[in-house]
Amino acid sequence: GAGVSQTPSNKVTEKGKYVELRCDPISGHTALYWYRQSLGQGPEFLIYFQGTGAADDSGLPNDRFFAVRPEGSVSTLKIQRTERGDSAVYLCASSLRGKSYNEQFFGPGTRLTVL
Amino acid sequence: QQQVKQSPQSLIVQKGGISIINCAYENTAFDYFPWYQQFPGKGPALLIAIRPDVSEKKEGRFTISFNKSAKQFSLHIMDSQPGDSATYFCAASKDTGNQFYFGTGTSLTVIP
């Protein structure tokens, strides 16, 4: 079956602009996660959704970052007033349920470059 | 601070050799320890995982060794193959939480 998909695969924007990154999780997966991966680093947690609600947004770096999952499937990560330091690969993952031992399936990521 | 520390940063192994990657953690609340494999341009993919009630788990050529008292765990890749060349991440999570805390990654190169 289809895995986690993310669009766009690459996004180049200018400092100060607004961007939206989309994640389509595996069908039937109730849990959805966003991570950020900087060059040479491991993924860093941003936010976790269980269904439509953000169950844990403790990883969002500041209020420029926001994510939604209005119908409990597709999620959008929104970044306002982008800064050069936001440049990274943004990874989305989904799992059947939001338990720690449930495998998280990752998408290929969106590479964001802020000029 | 880094919740999971991983070493080495990079590793070069001859084909047929054993690759060993080590991780250490401090938070005793962690109860699930997966290893992820990542190829360039791809997302991480689960390789093997262990819970702290066992000291070792083996799946094919991949083995996790877990030392609860030392708060350390390691990945052993037996008979390493060029196709194993990738970046490997250890991770940890708590049953009461849902996020994975990832190590900084190990770039493995297996030389033919």
mmCIF file of N, CA and C in Angstrom, chain B:
data_model
loop_
_atom_site.group_PDB
_atom_site.id
_atom_site.type_symbol
_atom_site.label_atom_id
_atom_site.label_comp_id
_atom_site.label_asym_id
_atom_site.label_seq_id
_atom_site.Cartn_x
_atom_site.Cartn_y
_atom_site.Cartn_z
ATOM 1 N N GLN B 1 19.165 19.368 25.973
ATOM 2 C CA GLN B 1 20.384 18.624 25.713
ATOM 3 C C GLN B 1 20.039 17.347 24.971
ATOM 4 N N GLN B 2 21.082 16.687 24.421
ATOM 5 C CA GLN B 2 20.877 15.488 23.643
ATOM 6 C C GLN B 2 20.447 14.364 24.584
ATOM 7 N N GLN B 3 19.239 13.842 24.364
ATOM 8 C CA GLN B 3 18.713 12.807 25.246
ATOM 9 C C GLN B 3 19.338 11.444 24.956
ATOM 10 N N VAL B 4 19.731 11.242 23.706
ATOM 11 C CA VAL B 4 20.355 9.982 23.307
ATOM 12 C C VAL B 4 21.675 10.312 22.613
ATOM 13 N N LYS B 5 22.755 9.754 23.118
ATOM 14 C CA LYS B 5 24.081 10.016 22.555
ATOM 15 C C LYS B 5 24.524 8.821 21.735
ATOM 16 N N GLN B 6 24.991 9.079 20.534
ATOM 17 C CA GLN B 6 25.325 8.018 19.578
ATOM 18 C C GLN B 6 26.761 8.153 19.113
ATOM 19 N N SER B 7 27.419 7.010 18.962
ATOM 20 C CA SER B 7 28.787 6.994 18.433
ATOM 21 C C SER B 7 29.039 5.679 17.695
ATOM 22 N N PRO B 8 29.965 5.647 16.734
ATOM 23 C CA PRO B 8 30.729 6.790 16.229
ATOM 24 C C PRO B 8 29.913 7.613 15.252
ATOM 25 N N GLN B 9 30.419 8.733 14.846
ATOM 26 C CA GLN B 9 29.759 9.597 13.869
ATOM 27 C C GLN B 9 29.805 8.975 12.490
ATOM 28 N N SER B 10 30.934 8.295 12.199
ATOM 29 C CA SER B 10 31.058 7.604 10.925
ATOM 30 C C SER B 10 31.836 6.313 11.131
ATOM 31 N N LEU B 11 31.615 5.384 10.217
ATOM 32 C CA LEU B 11 32.183 4.048 10.360
ATOM 33 C C LEU B 11 32.429 3.467 8.973
ATOM 34 N N ILE B 12 33.611 2.927 8.786
ATOM 35 C CA ILE B 12 33.951 2.260 7.518
ATOM 36 C C ILE B 12 34.304 0.817 7.844
ATOM 37 N N VAL B 13 33.628 -0.111 7.146
ATOM 38 C CA VAL B 13 33.788 -1.540 7.420
ATOM 39 C C VAL B 13 33.986 -2.267 6.095
ATOM 40 N N GLN B 14 34.807 -3.281 6.126
ATOM 41 C CA GLN B 14 34.979 -4.128 4.941
ATOM 42 C C GLN B 14 33.768 -5.046 4.801
ATOM 43 N N LYS B 15 33.449 -5.363 3.560
ATOM 44 C CA LYS B 15 32.382 -6.328 3.280
ATOM 45 C C LYS B 15 32.635 -7.621 4.046
ATOM 46 N N GLY B 16 31.583 -8.102 4.713
ATOM 47 C CA GLY B 16 31.699 -9.316 5.496
ATOM 48 C C GLY B 16 32.050 -9.072 6.947
ATOM 49 N N GLY B 17 32.438 -7.847 7.283
ATOM 50 C CA GLY B 17 32.812 -7.514 8.647
ATOM 51 C C GLY B 17 31.606 -7.212 9.526
ATOM 52 N N ILE B 18 31.890 -6.900 10.784
ATOM 53 C CA ILE B 18 30.834 -6.559 11.737
ATOM 54 C C ILE B 18 30.837 -5.053 11.978
ATOM 55 N N SER B 19 29.675 -4.444 11.850
ATOM 56 C CA SER B 19 29.518 -3.015 12.137
ATOM 57 C C SER B 19 28.864 -2.887 13.507
ATOM 58 N N ILE B 20 29.430 -2.023 14.347
ATOM 59 C CA ILE B 20 28.888 -1.831 15.690
ATOM 60 C C ILE B 20 28.672 -0.346 15.950
ATOM 61 N N ILE B 21 27.456 -0.004 16.329
ATOM 62 C CA ILE B 21 27.096 1.388 16.626
ATOM 63 C C ILE B 21 26.537 1.416 18.039
ATOM 64 N N ASN B 22 26.963 2.405 18.812
ATOM 65 C CA ASN B 22 26.605 2.457 20.226
ATOM 66 C C ASN B 22 25.755 3.675 20.561
ATOM 67 N N CYS B 23 24.856 3.489 21.503
ATOM 68 C CA CYS B 23 24.038 4.597 22.000
ATOM 69 C C CYS B 23 23.910 4.528 23.505
ATOM 70 N N ALA B 24 23.755 5.697 24.120
ATOM 71 C CA ALA B 24 23.593 5.785 25.564
ATOM 72 C C ALA B 24 22.504 6.795 25.879
ATOM 73 N N TYR B 25 21.807 6.576 26.973
ATOM 74 C CA TYR B 25 20.725 7.465 27.370
ATOM 75 C C TYR B 25 20.778 7.677 28.868
ATOM 76 N N GLU B 26 20.079 8.708 29.337
ATOM 77 C CA GLU B 26 20.041 9.005 30.769
ATOM 78 C C GLU B 26 18.667 8.785 31.390
ATOM 79 N N ASN B 27 17.627 9.012 30.599
ATOM 80 C CA ASN B 27 16.269 8.994 31.147
ATOM 81 C C ASN B 27 15.782 7.557 31.357
ATOM 82 N N THR B 28 15.628 7.165 32.608
ATOM 83 C CA THR B 28 15.220 5.788 32.899
ATOM 84 C C THR B 28 13.748 5.537 32.560
ATOM 85 N N ALA B 29 13.020 6.570 32.191
ATOM 86 C CA ALA B 29 11.625 6.393 31.777
ATOM 87 C C ALA B 29 11.505 5.866 30.351
ATOM 88 N N PHE B 30 12.588 5.904 29.602
ATOM 89 C CA PHE B 30 12.553 5.369 28.241
ATOM 90 C C PHE B 30 12.283 3.865 28.290
ATOM 91 N N ASP B 31 11.359 3.411 27.431
ATOM 92 C CA ASP B 31 11.045 1.986 27.448
ATOM 93 C C ASP B 31 10.922 1.379 26.055
ATOM 94 N N TYR B 32 11.364 2.088 25.051
ATOM 95 C CA TYR B 32 11.312 1.553 23.695
ATOM 96 C C TYR B 32 12.477 2.143 22.937
ATOM 97 N N PHE B 33 13.255 1.264 22.283
ATOM 98 C CA PHE B 33 14.514 1.686 21.667
ATOM 99 C C PHE B 33 14.593 1.145 20.240
ATOM 100 N N PRO B 34 14.187 1.952 19.262
ATOM 101 C CA PRO B 34 14.267 1.507 17.863
ATOM 102 C C PRO B 34 15.555 1.979 17.208
ATOM 103 N N TRP B 35 15.931 1.293 16.168
ATOM 104 C CA TRP B 35 17.006 1.717 15.283
ATOM 105 C C TRP B 35 16.396 1.978 13.909
ATOM 106 N N TYR B 36 16.751 3.122 13.344
ATOM 107 C CA TYR B 36 16.264 3.489 12.031
ATOM 108 C C TYR B 36 17.429 3.567 11.049
ATOM 109 N N GLN B 37 17.142 3.198 9.795
ATOM 110 C CA GLN B 37 18.112 3.253 8.704
ATOM 111 C C GLN B 37 17.628 4.301 7.715
ATOM 112 N N GLN B 38 18.525 5.171 7.286
ATOM 113 C CA GLN B 38 18.138 6.227 6.354
ATOM 114 C C GLN B 38 19.095 6.280 5.175
ATOM 115 N N PHE B 39 18.550 6.190 3.967
ATOM 116 C CA PHE B 39 19.321 6.373 2.745
ATOM 117 C C PHE B 39 19.158 7.816 2.271
ATOM 118 N N PRO B 40 20.138 8.316 1.529
ATOM 119 C CA PRO B 40 20.066 9.715 1.073
ATOM 120 C C PRO B 40 18.766 10.014 0.335
ATOM 121 N N GLY B 41 18.128 11.112 0.711
ATOM 122 C CA GLY B 41 16.901 11.533 0.049
ATOM 123 C C GLY B 41 15.659 10.781 0.487
ATOM 124 N N LYS B 42 15.803 9.890 1.451
ATOM 125 C CA LYS B 42 14.672 9.113 1.932
ATOM 126 C C LYS B 42 14.422 9.405 3.404
ATOM 127 N N GLY B 43 13.210 9.072 3.855
ATOM 128 C CA GLY B 43 12.945 9.168 5.281
ATOM 129 C C GLY B 43 13.513 7.974 6.021
ATOM 130 N N PRO B 44 13.690 8.090 7.325
ATOM 131 C CA PRO B 44 14.181 6.945 8.106
ATOM 132 C C PRO B 44 13.182 5.780 8.038
ATOM 133 N N ALA B 45 13.708 4.561 8.068
ATOM 134 C CA ALA B 45 12.869 3.356 8.059
ATOM 135 C C ALA B 45 13.278 2.473 9.224
ATOM 136 N N LEU B 46 12.293 1.941 9.930
ATOM 137 C CA LEU B 46 12.575 1.098 11.086
ATOM 138 C C LEU B 46 13.347 -0.141 10.667
ATOM 139 N N LEU B 47 14.418 -0.406 11.423
ATOM 140 C CA LEU B 47 15.261 -1.578 11.158
ATOM 141 C C LEU B 47 14.962 -2.679 12.170
ATOM 142 N N ILE B 48 15.023 -2.338 13.414
ATOM 143 C CA ILE B 48 14.821 -3.287 14.507
ATOM 144 C C ILE B 48 14.598 -2.480 15.776
ATOM 145 N N ALA B 49 13.856 -3.043 16.745
ATOM 146 C CA ALA B 49 13.579 -2.315 17.979
ATOM 147 C C ALA B 49 13.594 -3.281 19.152
ATOM 148 N N ILE B 50 13.808 -2.731 20.352
ATOM 149 C CA ILE B 50 13.867 -3.559 21.552
ATOM 150 C C ILE B 50 13.188 -2.836 22.710
ATOM 151 N N ARG B 51 12.630 -3.605 23.623
ATOM 152 C CA ARG B 51 12.109 -3.062 24.863
ATOM 153 C C ARG B 51 13.020 -3.546 25.988
ATOM 154 N N PRO B 52 13.069 -2.842 27.114
ATOM 155 C CA PRO B 52 14.084 -3.122 28.129
ATOM 156 C C PRO B 52 13.888 -4.393 28.925
ATOM 157 N N ASP B 53 12.864 -5.186 28.618
ATOM 158 C CA ASP B 53 12.686 -6.424 29.361
ATOM 159 C C ASP B 53 13.536 -7.574 28.802
ATOM 160 N N VAL B 54 14.233 -7.323 27.685
ATOM 161 C CA VAL B 54 15.153 -8.321 27.130
ATOM 162 C C VAL B 54 16.518 -7.677 26.915
ATOM 163 N N SER B 55 17.565 -8.475 26.902
ATOM 164 C CA SER B 55 18.918 -7.942 26.753
ATOM 165 C C SER B 55 19.427 -8.034 25.319
ATOM 166 N N GLU B 56 18.739 -8.781 24.493
ATOM 167 C CA GLU B 56 19.199 -8.917 23.107
ATOM 168 C C GLU B 56 18.017 -9.266 22.214
ATOM 169 N N LYS B 57 18.071 -8.727 20.996
ATOM 170 C CA LYS B 57 17.077 -9.073 19.988
ATOM 171 C C LYS B 57 17.786 -9.207 18.656
ATOM 172 N N LYS B 58 17.487 -10.274 17.946
ATOM 173 C CA LYS B 58 18.161 -10.532 16.681
ATOM 174 C C LYS B 58 17.130 -10.694 15.590
ATOM 175 N N GLU B 59 17.393 -10.035 14.451
ATOM 176 C CA GLU B 59 16.569 -10.203 13.269
ATOM 177 C C GLU B 59 17.500 -10.284 12.067
ATOM 178 N N GLY B 60 17.662 -11.511 11.573
ATOM 179 C CA GLY B 60 18.578 -11.712 10.453
ATOM 180 C C GLY B 60 20.001 -11.328 10.828
ATOM 181 N N ARG B 61 20.595 -10.426 10.049
ATOM 182 C CA ARG B 61 21.981 -9.999 10.326
ATOM 183 C C ARG B 61 22.073 -8.892 11.372
ATOM 184 N N PHE B 62 20.934 -8.397 11.844
ATOM 185 C CA PHE B 62 20.905 -7.251 12.751
ATOM 186 C C PHE B 62 20.572 -7.704 14.176
ATOM 187 N N THR B 63 21.369 -7.230 15.125
ATOM 188 C CA THR B 63 21.176 -7.565 16.535
ATOM 189 C C THR B 63 21.260 -6.302 17.375
ATOM 190 N N ILE B 64 20.320 -6.156 18.298
ATOM 191 C CA ILE B 64 20.410 -5.106 19.311
ATOM 192 C C ILE B 64 20.852 -5.763 20.607
ATOM 193 N N SER B 65 21.875 -5.184 21.231
ATOM 194 C CA SER B 65 22.263 -5.575 22.581
ATOM 195 C C SER B 65 21.867 -4.452 23.523
ATOM 196 N N PHE B 66 21.236 -4.799 24.643
ATOM 197 C CA PHE B 66 20.707 -3.787 25.548
ATOM 198 C C PHE B 66 21.230 -4.028 26.951
ATOM 199 N N ASN B 67 21.806 -2.995 27.551
ATOM 200 C CA ASN B 67 22.319 -3.077 28.919
ATOM 201 C C ASN B 67 21.581 -2.061 29.762
ATOM 202 N N LYS B 68 20.567 -2.521 30.478
ATOM 203 C CA LYS B 68 19.694 -1.608 31.217
ATOM 204 C C LYS B 68 20.447 -0.903 32.344
ATOM 205 N N SER B 69 21.301 -1.609 33.048
ATOM 206 C CA SER B 69 22.009 -0.999 34.182
ATOM 207 C C SER B 69 22.984 0.084 33.721
ATOM 208 N N ALA B 70 23.591 -0.121 32.563
ATOM 209 C CA ALA B 70 24.529 0.870 32.021
ATOM 210 C C ALA B 70 23.822 1.923 31.185
ATOM 211 N N LYS B 71 22.543 1.725 30.916
ATOM 212 C CA LYS B 71 21.766 2.633 30.071
ATOM 213 C C LYS B 71 22.440 2.801 28.715
ATOM 214 N N GLN B 72 22.759 1.651 28.128
ATOM 215 C CA GLN B 72 23.400 1.653 26.819
ATOM 216 C C GLN B 72 22.763 0.581 25.946
ATOM 217 N N PHE B 73 22.766 0.828 24.651
ATOM 218 C CA PHE B 73 22.321 -0.185 23.707
ATOM 219 C C PHE B 73 23.099 -0.013 22.413
ATOM 220 N N SER B 74 23.243 -1.113 21.710
ATOM 221 C CA SER B 74 24.068 -1.064 20.507
ATOM 222 C C SER B 74 23.441 -1.897 19.401
ATOM 223 N N LEU B 75 23.812 -1.530 18.180
ATOM 224 C CA LEU B 75 23.382 -2.254 16.975
ATOM 225 C C LEU B 75 24.594 -2.955 16.390
ATOM 226 N N HIS B 76 24.433 -4.242 16.139
ATOM 227 C CA HIS B 76 25.477 -5.020 15.492
ATOM 228 C C HIS B 76 24.950 -5.479 14.132
ATOM 229 N N ILE B 77 25.714 -5.201 13.093
ATOM 230 C CA ILE B 77 25.369 -5.688 11.758
ATOM 231 C C ILE B 77 26.412 -6.721 11.373
ATOM 232 N N MET B 78 25.974 -7.969 11.303
ATOM 233 C CA MET B 78 26.879 -9.064 10.948
ATOM 234 C C MET B 78 26.993 -9.158 9.433
ATOM 235 N N ASP B 79 28.131 -9.677 8.964
ATOM 236 C CA ASP B 79 28.332 -9.891 7.528
ATOM 237 C C ASP B 79 27.904 -8.642 6.738
ATOM 238 N N SER B 80 28.451 -7.514 7.107
ATOM 239 C CA SER B 80 28.058 -6.238 6.502
ATOM 240 C C SER B 80 28.223 -6.276 4.977
ATOM 241 N N GLN B 81 27.255 -5.670 4.292
ATOM 242 C CA GLN B 81 27.213 -5.645 2.832
ATOM 243 C C GLN B 81 27.224 -4.208 2.324
ATOM 244 N N PRO B 82 27.719 -3.994 1.108
ATOM 245 C CA PRO B 82 27.707 -2.632 0.549
ATOM 246 C C PRO B 82 26.313 -1.999 0.573
ATOM 247 N N GLY B 83 25.280 -2.787 0.420
ATOM 248 C CA GLY B 83 23.909 -2.278 0.469
ATOM 249 C C GLY B 83 23.493 -1.785 1.841
ATOM 250 N N ASP B 84 24.288 -2.103 2.859
ATOM 251 C CA ASP B 84 24.009 -1.602 4.212
ATOM 252 C C ASP B 84 24.523 -0.172 4.393
ATOM 253 N N SER B 85 25.265 0.315 3.422
ATOM 254 C CA SER B 85 25.807 1.678 3.517
ATOM 255 C C SER B 85 24.657 2.676 3.599
ATOM 256 N N ALA B 86 24.572 3.377 4.707
ATOM 257 C CA ALA B 86 23.454 4.275 5.001
ATOM 258 C C ALA B 86 23.782 5.000 6.299
ATOM 259 N N THR B 87 22.860 5.857 6.731
ATOM 260 C CA THR B 87 22.987 6.479 8.046
ATOM 261 C C THR B 87 22.039 5.777 9.005
ATOM 262 N N TYR B 88 22.545 5.443 10.168
ATOM 263 C CA TYR B 88 21.770 4.732 11.176
ATOM 264 C C TYR B 88 21.529 5.629 12.383
ATOM 265 N N PHE B 89 20.296 5.629 12.827
ATOM 266 C CA PHE B 89 19.915 6.429 13.991
ATOM 267 C C PHE B 89 19.362 5.518 15.076
ATOM 268 N N CYS B 90 19.836 5.681 16.296
ATOM 269 C CA CYS B 90 19.165 5.068 17.419
ATOM 270 C C CYS B 90 18.145 6.076 17.939
ATOM 271 N N ALA B 91 17.171 5.582 18.665
ATOM 272 C CA ALA B 91 16.144 6.457 19.218
ATOM 273 C C ALA B 91 15.606 5.839 20.497
ATOM 274 N N ALA B 92 14.868 6.650 21.236
ATOM 275 C CA ALA B 92 14.248 6.173 22.470
ATOM 276 C C ALA B 92 12.942 6.919 22.679
ATOM 277 N N SER B 93 12.008 6.256 23.353
ATOM 278 C CA SER B 93 10.746 6.925 23.670
ATOM 279 C C SER B 93 10.210 6.391 24.986
ATOM 280 N N LYS B 94 9.295 7.173 25.550
ATOM 281 C CA LYS B 94 8.669 6.825 26.819
ATOM 282 C C LYS B 94 7.245 6.374 26.564
ATOM 283 N N ASP B 95 6.766 5.434 27.345
ATOM 284 C CA ASP B 95 5.395 4.967 27.170
ATOM 285 C C ASP B 95 4.398 6.090 27.405
ATOM 286 N N THR B 96 4.736 7.030 28.262
ATOM 287 C CA THR B 96 3.817 8.125 28.561
ATOM 288 C C THR B 96 3.945 9.268 27.571
ATOM 289 N N GLY B 97 4.864 9.164 26.666
ATOM 290 C CA GLY B 97 5.040 10.190 25.647
ATOM 291 C C GLY B 97 4.962 9.539 24.282
ATOM 292 N N ASN B 98 5.048 10.325 23.275
ATOM 293 C CA ASN B 98 4.892 9.767 21.946
ATOM 294 C C ASN B 98 6.020 10.118 20.994
ATOM 295 N N GLN B 99 6.846 11.058 21.373
ATOM 296 C CA GLN B 99 7.906 11.452 20.468
ATOM 297 C C GLN B 99 9.094 10.520 20.617
ATOM 298 N N PHE B 100 9.829 10.382 19.527
ATOM 299 C CA PHE B 100 11.096 9.680 19.563
ATOM 300 C C PHE B 100 12.201 10.708 19.781
ATOM 301 N N TYR B 101 13.155 10.354 20.628
ATOM 302 C CA TYR B 101 14.369 11.149 20.782
ATOM 303 C C TYR B 101 15.454 10.414 20.002
ATOM 304 N N PHE B 102 15.970 11.070 18.974
ATOM 305 C CA PHE B 102 16.933 10.432 18.085
ATOM 306 C C PHE B 102 18.365 10.782 18.456
ATOM 307 N N GLY B 103 19.274 9.839 18.211
ATOM 308 C CA GLY B 103 20.690 10.140 18.274
ATOM 309 C C GLY B 103 21.095 10.967 17.072
ATOM 310 N N THR B 104 22.365 11.326 17.009
ATOM 311 C CA THR B 104 22.855 12.212 15.953
ATOM 312 C C THR B 104 23.213 11.469 14.667
ATOM 313 N N GLY B 105 23.157 10.148 14.701
ATOM 314 C CA GLY B 105 23.358 9.376 13.482
ATOM 315 C C GLY B 105 24.778 8.879 13.290
ATOM 316 N N THR B 106 24.903 7.744 12.609
ATOM 317 C CA THR B 106 26.197 7.159 12.234
ATOM 318 C C THR B 106 26.163 6.859 10.756
ATOM 319 N N SER B 107 27.103 7.438 10.023
ATOM 320 C CA SER B 107 27.203 7.179 8.595
ATOM 321 C C SER B 107 28.072 5.939 8.387
ATOM 322 N N LEU B 108 27.454 4.864 7.900
ATOM 323 C CA LEU B 108 28.154 3.602 7.684
ATOM 324 C C LEU B 108 28.494 3.433 6.213
ATOM 325 N N THR B 109 29.745 3.130 5.950
ATOM 326 C CA THR B 109 30.188 2.802 4.591
ATOM 327 C C THR B 109 30.788 1.407 4.627
ATOM 328 N N VAL B 110 30.241 0.518 3.792
ATOM 329 C CA VAL B 110 30.762 -0.838 3.689
ATOM 330 C C VAL B 110 31.518 -0.936 2.364
ATOM 331 N N ILE B 111 32.789 -1.210 2.472
ATOM 332 C CA ILE B 111 33.670 -1.254 1.296
ATOM 333 C C ILE B 111 33.650 -2.662 0.698
ATOM 334 N N PRO B 112 33.420 -2.762 -0.632
ATOM 335 C CA PRO B 112 33.368 -4.086 -1.275
ATOM 336 C C PRO B 112 34.692 -4.856 -1.141
#
